[in-house]
N, CA and C of each residue as an Amber inpcrd file, in Angstrom:
protein
   516
  96.7610000 118.7960000 118.8310000  96.0170000 117.7080000 118.2330000
  95.4660000 116.8510000 119.3690000  94.1830000 116.5190000 119.2860000
  93.5670000 115.7190000 120.3360000  93.9030000 114.2460000 120.1530000
  93.6200000 113.4700000 121.1930000  93.8530000 112.0240000 121.1160000
  93.0290000 111.3880000 120.0120000  91.7920000 111.8960000 119.8120000
  90.9310000 111.3480000 118.7610000  91.5730000 111.5780000 117.3960000
  92.0930000 112.7960000 117.1730000  92.7430000 113.0970000 115.8950000
  93.9930000 112.2390000 115.7060000  94.7780000 112.0840000 116.7620000
  95.9870000 111.2680000 116.6790000  95.6240000 109.8240000 116.3610000
  94.6030000 109.3140000 117.0290000  94.1550000 107.9430000 116.7580000
  93.6590000 107.8140000 115.3300000  92.9420000 108.8230000 114.8510000
  92.4510000 108.7980000 113.4760000  93.6130000 108.7230000 112.4890000
  94.6240000 109.5790000 112.6820000  95.7750000 109.5700000 111.7730000
  96.5430000 108.2470000 111.8660000  96.7380000 107.7470000 113.0810000
  97.4500000 106.4720000 113.2400000  96.6610000 105.3310000 112.6160000
  95.3400000 105.4170000 112.6470000  94.4980000 104.3830000 112.0710000
  94.6010000 104.2950000 110.5600000  95.1270000 105.3430000 109.9260000
  95.3020000 105.3250000 108.4720000  96.4110000 104.3800000 108.0430000
  97.3230000 104.0640000 108.9530000  98.5080000 103.2960000 108.6000000
  98.4280000 101.8830000 109.1470000  98.7540000 100.9070000 108.2980000
  98.8460000  99.5390000 108.7990000 100.2610000  99.2980000 109.3210000
 100.5490000  98.0780000 109.7810000 101.8810000  97.7860000 110.3360000
 102.9840000  98.0120000 109.3170000 102.7020000  97.7140000 108.0710000
 103.6890000  97.8890000 107.0080000 103.7740000  99.3490000 106.5740000
 102.7290000 100.1150000 106.8500000 102.6980000 101.5060000 106.4180000
 102.4210000 101.6540000 104.9440000 101.9710000 100.5890000 104.3020000
 101.7650000 100.6360000 102.8560000 100.3280000 100.8930000 102.4580000
 100.1610000 101.2400000 101.2240000  98.8520000 101.4610000 100.6300000
  98.9140000 100.8800000  99.2320000  97.9940000  99.9910000  98.9120000
  98.0110000  99.3830000  97.5780000  97.5870000 100.4270000  96.5590000
  98.5110000 100.8300000  95.7140000  98.2470000 101.8680000  94.7280000
  98.4930000 101.3820000  93.3150000  98.6420000 100.0810000  93.1450000
  98.8560000  99.4740000  91.8240000 100.0240000 100.1240000  91.0930000
 101.0670000 100.4920000  91.8280000 102.2650000 101.0430000  91.2070000
 102.1490000 102.4980000  90.7790000 101.0130000 103.1220000  91.0140000
 100.8640000 104.5320000  90.6400000 101.5680000 105.4320000  91.6530000
 101.9530000 106.6150000  91.1890000 102.5950000 107.5920000  92.0660000
 101.5410000 108.5350000  92.6130000 101.5520000 108.7090000  93.9240000
 100.5800000 109.5660000  94.6030000 101.1510000 110.9610000  94.8000000
 100.2910000 111.9440000  94.6930000 100.5950000 113.3290000  95.0680000
  99.8800000 113.5450000  96.3940000 100.6470000 113.8980000  97.4500000
 100.0120000 114.0900000  98.7530000 100.2320000 115.5170000  99.2330000
  99.2510000 116.0010000  99.9780000  99.3040000 117.3190000 100.5970000
  99.1090000 117.1340000 102.0970000  99.9120000 117.8440000 102.8870000
  99.7940000 117.8170000 104.3380000  99.4050000 119.2160000 104.8080000
  98.3290000 119.2960000 105.5670000  97.7880000 120.5770000 106.0010000
  97.9290000 120.7500000 107.5130000  98.1340000 121.9910000 107.9290000
  98.1150000 122.3730000 109.3380000  97.0860000 123.4680000 109.5070000
  96.9090000 123.9490000 110.7150000  95.9530000 125.0330000 110.9470000
  96.3160000 126.2820000 110.1460000  97.6210000 126.4630000 109.8820000
  98.0610000 127.6460000 109.1560000  97.9670000 127.4850000 107.6420000
  97.4870000 126.3540000 107.1670000  97.3360000 126.1370000 105.7250000
  98.1520000 124.9500000 105.2430000  98.4960000 124.9750000 103.9750000
  99.2390000 123.8820000 103.3590000 100.6820000 123.8850000 103.8660000
 101.0960000 122.7630000 104.4530000 102.4470000 122.6550000 104.9950000
 103.4190000 122.0580000 103.9920000 102.9960000 120.9960000 103.2790000
 103.9510000 120.2790000 102.4320000 103.2170000 119.5260000 101.3360000
 103.8670000 119.4320000 100.1760000 103.3680000 118.6540000  99.0440000
 104.4900000 117.7400000  98.5990000 104.1610000 116.4870000  98.2810000
 105.1730000 115.5570000  97.8040000 104.5650000 114.4720000  96.9380000
 105.4400000 113.6600000  96.3430000 104.9870000 112.5140000  95.5600000
 105.7180000 111.2730000  96.0490000 105.0540000 110.1350000  95.9300000
 105.6320000 108.8730000  96.3590000 104.7710000 107.7270000  95.8440000
 105.3600000 106.5390000  95.7690000 104.5830000 105.3560000  95.4150000
 104.0220000 104.6760000  96.6600000 104.4240000 105.1470000  97.8420000
 103.9250000 104.5990000  99.1050000 103.5360000 105.7570000 100.0230000
 102.3830000 106.3730000  99.7640000 102.0500000 107.6100000 100.4790000
 101.9160000 107.4710000 101.9880000 101.3340000 106.3900000 102.4620000
 101.1650000 106.2820000 103.9100000 102.4950000 106.1470000 104.6340000
 103.4130000 105.4030000 104.0520000 104.7470000 105.2830000 104.6370000
 105.4410000 106.6380000 104.6480000 105.3600000 107.3530000 103.5370000
 106.0200000 108.6580000 103.4280000 105.4090000 109.6650000 104.3990000
 104.0880000 109.6800000 104.4930000 103.4160000 110.6100000 105.4010000
 103.7830000 110.2890000 106.8430000 103.8060000 109.0060000 107.1810000
 104.1890000 108.6110000 108.5360000 105.6070000 109.0840000 108.8440000
 106.5130000 108.9920000 107.8700000 107.8840000 109.4700000 108.0610000
 107.8940000 110.9680000 108.3520000 107.1140000 111.7320000 107.5850000
 107.0320000 113.1840000 107.8430000 106.5020000 113.4460000 109.2570000
 105.4400000 112.7350000 109.6430000 104.8470000 112.9570000 110.9600000
 105.8460000 112.6860000 112.0780000 106.6920000 111.6930000 111.8930000
 107.6660000 111.3210000 112.9190000 108.9300000 112.1600000 112.8970000
 109.4290000 112.5050000 111.6930000 110.7790000 113.0520000 111.5790000
 110.8760000 114.5480000 111.3030000 109.8560000 115.1440000 110.7650000
 109.9380000 116.5730000 110.4530000 109.5560000 117.4030000 111.6760000
 110.2110000 118.5480000 111.8910000 109.8560000 119.3790000 113.0370000
 108.4150000 119.8790000 112.9630000 107.8760000 119.9970000 111.7450000
 106.4940000 120.4510000 111.5740000 105.5010000 119.2820000 111.5520000
 105.9620000 118.0390000 111.6730000 105.1070000 116.8600000 111.6290000
 103.9400000 116.8880000 112.6080000 104.1670000 117.2810000 113.8640000
 103.0500000 117.3050000 114.8180000 101.9680000 118.3290000 114.4660000
 102.2760000 119.2620000 113.5820000 101.2920000 120.2900000 113.2110000
 100.3500000 119.8180000 112.1120000 100.5810000 118.6320000 111.5400000
  99.7280000 118.1160000 110.4640000  98.3780000 117.7260000 111.0510000
  97.3080000 118.2820000 110.4610000  95.9560000 117.9640000 110.9260000
  95.1040000 117.3460000 109.8200000  95.5750000 117.4080000 108.5830000
  94.7910000 116.8380000 107.4880000  95.7230000 116.3810000 106.3800000
  95.2790000 115.3640000 105.6590000  96.0470000 114.7770000 104.5760000
  95.1370000 114.6400000 103.3690000  95.6770000 114.9240000 102.2040000
  94.9310000 114.7010000 100.9550000  95.8430000 113.9470000 100.0020000
  95.3400000 112.8530000  99.4420000  96.1180000 112.0340000  98.5210000
  95.3760000 111.9480000  97.1960000  96.0740000 112.2760000  96.1080000
  95.5280000 112.1760000  94.7560000  96.4620000 111.3070000  93.9230000
  95.9650000 110.8150000  92.7990000  96.7720000 110.0050000  91.8810000
  96.7090000 110.6160000  90.4870000  97.4560000 111.7090000  90.2490000
  97.4280000 112.3450000  88.9290000  98.1540000 111.4910000  87.8850000
  97.8440000 111.7260000  86.6180000  98.4940000 110.9750000  85.5430000
  99.9950000 111.2650000  85.4820000 100.3790000 112.5040000  85.6660000
 101.7920000 112.9040000  85.5910000 102.1760000 113.5140000  86.9380000
 102.5600000 112.6500000  87.8780000 102.7800000 113.0710000  89.2650000
 103.8820000 114.1090000  89.4110000 105.0040000 113.9270000  88.6860000
 106.1210000 114.8710000  88.8340000 105.7010000 116.2780000  88.4130000
 105.0260000 116.3800000  87.2830000 104.5580000 117.6870000  86.8130000
 103.4950000 118.2440000  87.7530000 102.6290000 117.3780000  88.2610000
 101.5870000 117.8200000  89.1840000 102.1900000 118.3550000  90.4770000
 103.2540000 117.6880000  90.9630000 103.9210000 118.1740000  92.1700000
 104.5050000 119.5630000  91.9380000 105.2420000 119.7260000  90.8440000
 105.8530000 121.0230000  90.5380000 104.7740000 122.1010000  90.4370000
 103.7160000 121.8210000  89.6860000 102.6560000 122.8060000  89.4910000
 101.9400000 123.1320000  90.8050000 101.7040000 122.1110000  91.6120000
 101.0220000 122.3120000  92.8910000 101.8550000 123.1660000  93.8330000
 103.1420000 122.8650000  93.9390000 104.0160000 123.6380000  94.8350000
 104.0940000 125.0880000  94.3740000 104.2490000 125.2940000  93.0670000
 104.3580000 126.6600000  92.5570000 103.0570000 127.4280000  92.7140000
 101.9190000 126.7560000  92.5720000 100.6270000 127.4390000  92.6670000
 100.1680000 127.6310000  94.1090000 100.3870000 126.6200000  94.9630000
  99.8190000 126.6530000  96.3100000 100.8000000 127.0860000  97.3930000
 102.1030000 127.1400000  97.0680000 103.1530000 127.6560000  97.9520000
 103.1150000 127.0650000  99.3650000 103.2950000 125.7400000  99.5070000
 103.3210000 125.1540000 100.8490000 104.4780000 125.7230000 101.6750000
 104.2660000 125.7880000 102.9760000 105.2220000 126.4480000 103.8580000
 106.5890000 125.7670000 103.9220000 106.6460000 124.4400000 103.8090000
 107.8960000 123.7370000 104.0510000 108.5070000 123.0540000 102.8350000
 107.9730000 123.2660000 101.6570000 108.6250000 122.7440000 100.4540000
 109.7800000 123.6550000 100.0810000 110.8900000 123.0710000  99.6990000
 112.0420000 123.8440000  99.2570000 112.1320000 123.7700000  97.7340000
 112.0750000 122.5630000  97.1900000 112.1460000 122.3680000  95.7450000
 110.8790000 122.9440000  95.1100000 111.0420000 123.6530000  94.0220000
 109.9660000 124.2770000  93.2310000 109.3330000 125.4900000  93.9150000
 109.6880000 125.7890000  95.1530000 109.0160000 126.8700000  95.8620000
 109.6320000 128.2330000  95.5740000 110.8130000 128.2630000  94.9810000
 111.4240000 129.5370000  94.6070000 111.9020000 130.3130000  95.8090000
 112.5170000 131.4270000  95.5210000 113.0510000 132.2830000  96.5780000
 111.9200000 133.0460000  97.2420000 111.9790000 133.1170000  98.5350000
 110.9950000 133.8770000  99.2910000 111.5140000 135.3010000  99.4140000
 110.6970000 136.2920000  99.0540000 111.1750000 137.6710000  99.1620000
 111.4210000 138.0360000 100.6250000 112.4030000 138.9070000 100.8800000
 112.6840000 139.2830000 102.2620000 111.4950000 140.0470000 102.8460000
 111.3170000 139.9550000 104.1570000 110.1990000 140.6860000 104.7630000
 110.4310000 142.1870000 104.6490000 109.3560000 142.9500000 104.5630000
 109.5190000 144.4100000 104.4940000 110.2410000 144.9210000 105.7380000
 111.0690000 145.9850000 105.5870000 111.8380000 146.4850000 106.7290000
 110.9760000 147.1720000 107.7810000 109.8730000 147.7490000 107.3730000
 108.9950000 148.4760000 108.2840000 108.1530000 147.4840000 109.0900000
 108.1420000 147.6010000 110.4300000 107.3650000 146.6480000 111.2480000
 105.8810000 146.6110000 110.8800000 105.2840000 147.7650000 110.5990000
 103.8640000 147.8000000 110.2410000 103.6510000 147.0980000 108.8960000
 104.5670000 147.3010000 107.9480000 104.4510000 146.6320000 106.6480000
 104.5850000 145.1230000 106.8130000 105.4800000 144.6820000 107.7120000
 105.6190000 143.2410000 107.9910000 104.3210000 142.6800000 108.5410000
 103.7210000 143.4100000 109.4880000 102.4600000 142.9570000 110.0710000
 101.3560000 142.9140000 109.0120000 101.3310000 143.9210000 108.1360000
 100.3100000 143.9290000 107.0700000 100.5080000 142.7560000 106.1070000
 101.7530000 142.3890000 105.8230000 102.0240000 141.2400000 104.9510000
 101.5370000 139.9530000 105.6170000 101.7940000 139.8120000 106.9170000
 101.3060000 138.6320000 107.6410000  99.7850000 138.6070000 107.6810000
  99.1650000 139.7760000 107.8590000  97.7060000 139.8710000 107.8770000
  97.1300000 139.4530000 106.5260000  97.7480000 139.9120000 105.4610000
  97.2970000 139.5470000 104.1190000  97.3800000 138.0370000 103.8950000
  98.4740000 137.4260000 104.3400000  98.6340000 135.9710000 104.2070000
  97.5740000 135.2370000 105.0300000  97.2940000 135.7200000 106.2330000
  96.2650000 135.0850000 107.0690000  94.8890000 135.1940000 106.4250000
  94.6040000 136.3330000 105.8200000  93.3030000 136.5040000 105.1500000
  93.1650000 135.5500000 103.9650000  94.2780000 135.3220000 103.2260000
  94.2390000 134.3480000 102.1270000  93.9730000 132.9460000 102.6640000
  94.6330000 132.5910000 103.7620000  94.4170000 131.2620000 104.3580000
  92.9800000 131.0970000 104.8260000  92.4200000 132.1500000 105.4400000
  91.0380000 132.0910000 105.8850000  90.1180000 131.8650000 104.6860000
  90.3670000 132.5890000 103.6030000  89.5420000 132.4140000 102.3990000
  89.6340000 130.9850000 101.8650000  90.8370000 130.3870000 101.9210000
  91.0010000 128.9960000 101.4770000  90.1910000 128.0480000 102.3520000
  90.2530000 128.2450000 103.6710000  89.4830000 127.3980000 104.5780000
  87.9890000 127.5530000 104.3100000  87.5300000 128.7990000 104.1720000
  86.1030000 129.0440000 103.9870000  85.6010000 128.5220000 102.6480000
  86.4740000 128.4670000 101.6430000  86.0690000 127.9910000 100.3170000
  86.1250000 126.4700000 100.1990000  86.7830000 125.8080000 101.1390000
  86.9510000 124.3540000 101.0530000  85.6150000 123.6450000 101.2500000
  85.4300000 122.5790000 100.5060000  84.2400000 121.7500000 100.6440000
  84.6390000 120.5220000 101.4610000  84.0170000 120.3380000 102.6220000
  84.4080000 119.2100000 103.4670000  84.1140000 117.8720000 102.7890000
  85.0760000 116.9610000 102.9080000  84.9430000 115.6420000 102.2990000
  84.4510000 114.6100000 103.3090000  84.4660000 114.9680000 104.5900000
  83.9950000 114.0640000 105.6400000  83.7140000 114.9020000 106.8830000
  83.1410000 114.2650000 107.8970000  82.8780000 115.0050000 109.1390000
  84.1880000 115.3890000 109.8240000  85.1930000 114.5330000 109.7230000
  86.5010000 114.8620000 110.2990000  87.1040000 116.0590000 109.5780000
  87.0190000 116.0590000 108.2540000  87.5400000 117.1760000 107.4640000
  86.7940000 118.4580000 107.8250000  85.4710000 118.3710000 108.0040000
  84.6750000 119.5360000 108.3940000  85.1540000 120.0760000 109.7360000
  85.3860000 119.1770000 110.6970000  85.8640000 119.6000000 112.0150000
  87.2100000 120.3170000 111.8950000  88.1080000 119.8010000 111.0500000
  89.4150000 120.4280000 110.8640000  89.2820000 121.7870000 110.1790000
  88.3640000 121.8910000 109.2210000  88.1480000 123.1840000 108.5650000
  87.6180000 124.2200000 109.5530000  86.6820000 123.8060000 110.3960000
  86.1250000 124.7300000 111.3900000  87.2290000 125.2140000 112.3300000
  88.1110000 124.2930000 112.7510000  89.2590000 124.6910000 113.5900000
  90.1700000 125.6580000 112.8590000  90.4500000 125.3650000 111.6010000
  91.3080000 126.2320000 110.8080000  90.7280000 127.6240000 110.6570000
  89.4190000 127.6940000 110.4190000  88.7440000 128.9940000 110.2870000
  88.8410000 129.7680000 111.5960000  88.5730000 129.1070000 112.7060000
  88.6510000 129.7750000 114.0160000  90.0730000 130.2640000 114.2920000
  91.0590000 129.4390000 113.9710000  92.4610000 129.8150000 114.1890000
  92.8520000 131.0010000 113.3140000  92.4500000 130.9720000 112.0450000
  92.7830000 132.0780000 111.1360000  92.1130000 133.3660000 111.5920000
  90.8540000 133.2870000 112.0340000  90.1500000 134.4900000 112.5130000
  90.8340000 135.0680000 113.7530000  91.2790000 134.1910000 114.6480000
  91.9840000 134.6650000 115.8480000  93.3020000 135.3310000 115.4690000
  94.0230000 134.7310000 114.5150000  95.2950000 135.3170000 114.0660000
  95.0570000 136.6730000 113.4050000  94.0000000 136.7830000 112.6090000
  93.6690000 138.0540000 111.9540000  93.3490000 139.1170000 113.0020000
  92.5630000 138.7630000 114.0030000  92.2290000 139.7200000 115.0650000
  93.4870000 140.1720000 115.8010000  94.3760000 139.2320000 116.1130000
  95.6170000 139.5800000 116.8020000  96.5130000 140.4840000 115.9710000
  96.6440000 140.1580000 114.6800000  97.4760000 140.9860000 113.8010000
  96.8820000 142.3750000 113.6120000  95.5550000 142.4560000 113.5030000
  94.8970000 143.7580000 113.3660000  95.1790000 144.6220000 114.5860000
  95.1320000 144.0120000 115.7650000  95.4400000 144.7440000 116.9950000
  96.9030000 145.1680000 117.0330000  97.8110000 144.2750000 116.6370000
  99.2410000 144.6170000 116.6070000  99.5110000 145.7820000 115.6550000
  98.8400000 145.7970000 114.5200000  99.0150000 146.8930000 113.5530000
  98.5530000 148.2070000 114.1630000  97.4000000 148.1860000 114.8270000
  96.8810000 149.4050000 115.4520000  97.8580000 149.9370000 116.5010000
  98.4090000 149.0510000 117.3110000  99.3700000 149.4600000 118.3460000
 100.6350000 150.0190000 117.6980000 101.1350000 149.3320000 116.6630000
 102.3620000 149.7810000 115.9930000 102.1570000 151.1290000 115.3050000
 100.9850000 151.3220000 114.7080000 100.7090000 152.6140000 114.0480000
 100.5580000 153.7350000 115.0620000  99.9570000 153.4340000 116.2040000
  99.7890000 154.4450000 117.2460000 101.1320000 154.8640000 117.8440000
 102.0740000 153.9090000 117.8920000 103.3950000 154.2070000 118.4490000
 104.2100000 155.0930000 117.5150000 103.8490000 155.1320000 116.2450000
 104.5820000 155.9530000 115.2830000 105.8430000 155.2700000 114.8100000
 106.5530000 155.9160000 113.8770000 107.7710000 155.2970000 113.3400000
 108.8730000 155.2760000 114.3940000 109.6660000 154.2200000 114.3160000
 110.8110000 154.1190000 115.2250000 111.9590000 154.9500000 114.6730000
 112.7270000 155.5850000 115.5640000 113.8640000 156.3740000 115.0850000
 114.9150000 155.4610000 114.4460000 115.5540000 155.9740000 113.4240000
 116.6070000 155.2230000 112.7420000 117.8880000 155.3800000 113.5420000
 118.5290000 154.2650000 113.8290000 119.7780000 154.3000000 114.5850000
 120.9390000 154.4790000 113.6230000 121.8510000 155.3820000 113.9550000
 123.0200000 155.5470000 113.0800000 123.9460000 154.3370000 113.1930000
 124.6370000 154.0410000 112.1090000 125.6210000 152.9650000 112.1210000
 126.7910000 153.3540000 112.9940000 127.1590000 152.4750000 113.8820000
 128.3150000 152.7500000 114.7370000 129.4760000 151.9250000 114.2310000
 130.5430000 152.5870000 113.9340000 131.7440000 151.8910000 113.4760000
 132.8580000 152.0950000 114.4800000 133.5910000 151.0340000 114.6810000
 134.7270000 151.1480000 115.5930000 135.9000000 151.7740000 114.8660000
 136.4770000 152.7580000 115.4530000 137.6710000 153.3900000 114.8600000
 137.3290000 154.4500000 113.8420000 138.3540000 155.1850000 113.3450000
 138.1150000 156.2610000 112.3940000 137.8510000 155.7780000 111.0000000
């Protein structure tokens, strides 16, 4: 994140960290280059977002924020998490299936996820020049990740399947 981006994000928060929302509950989304990182609800979104930026290990990866005020925030949060599958939500996100055992299948699953993220970035309509700049970065990052994964798949396929190691047990 550049100094300009950091200054922009810090400029969103006043000393109190509050936002006058007339008592309504906000649904907020935090985005990184890899896509949607986290979704939450709060009556003080700027304070809550600032807490995430400072305290979560993924906080420095946040590059964009979206705040909405739905009529039924709790239901909107549940529906959003289940539909959009943010990377760091635990509640409502369900069990994540284990990665495929085959290295090439794992790479193909990661490639598929990157292609979905790229499609999301490309389909997004920029809401400001800053948002446009972040989308362009996200698209470039996703394209680079796709190229890297495609190359890794080619190398893994050329190497052929790895031999299966027998289980070694101590004793008879």
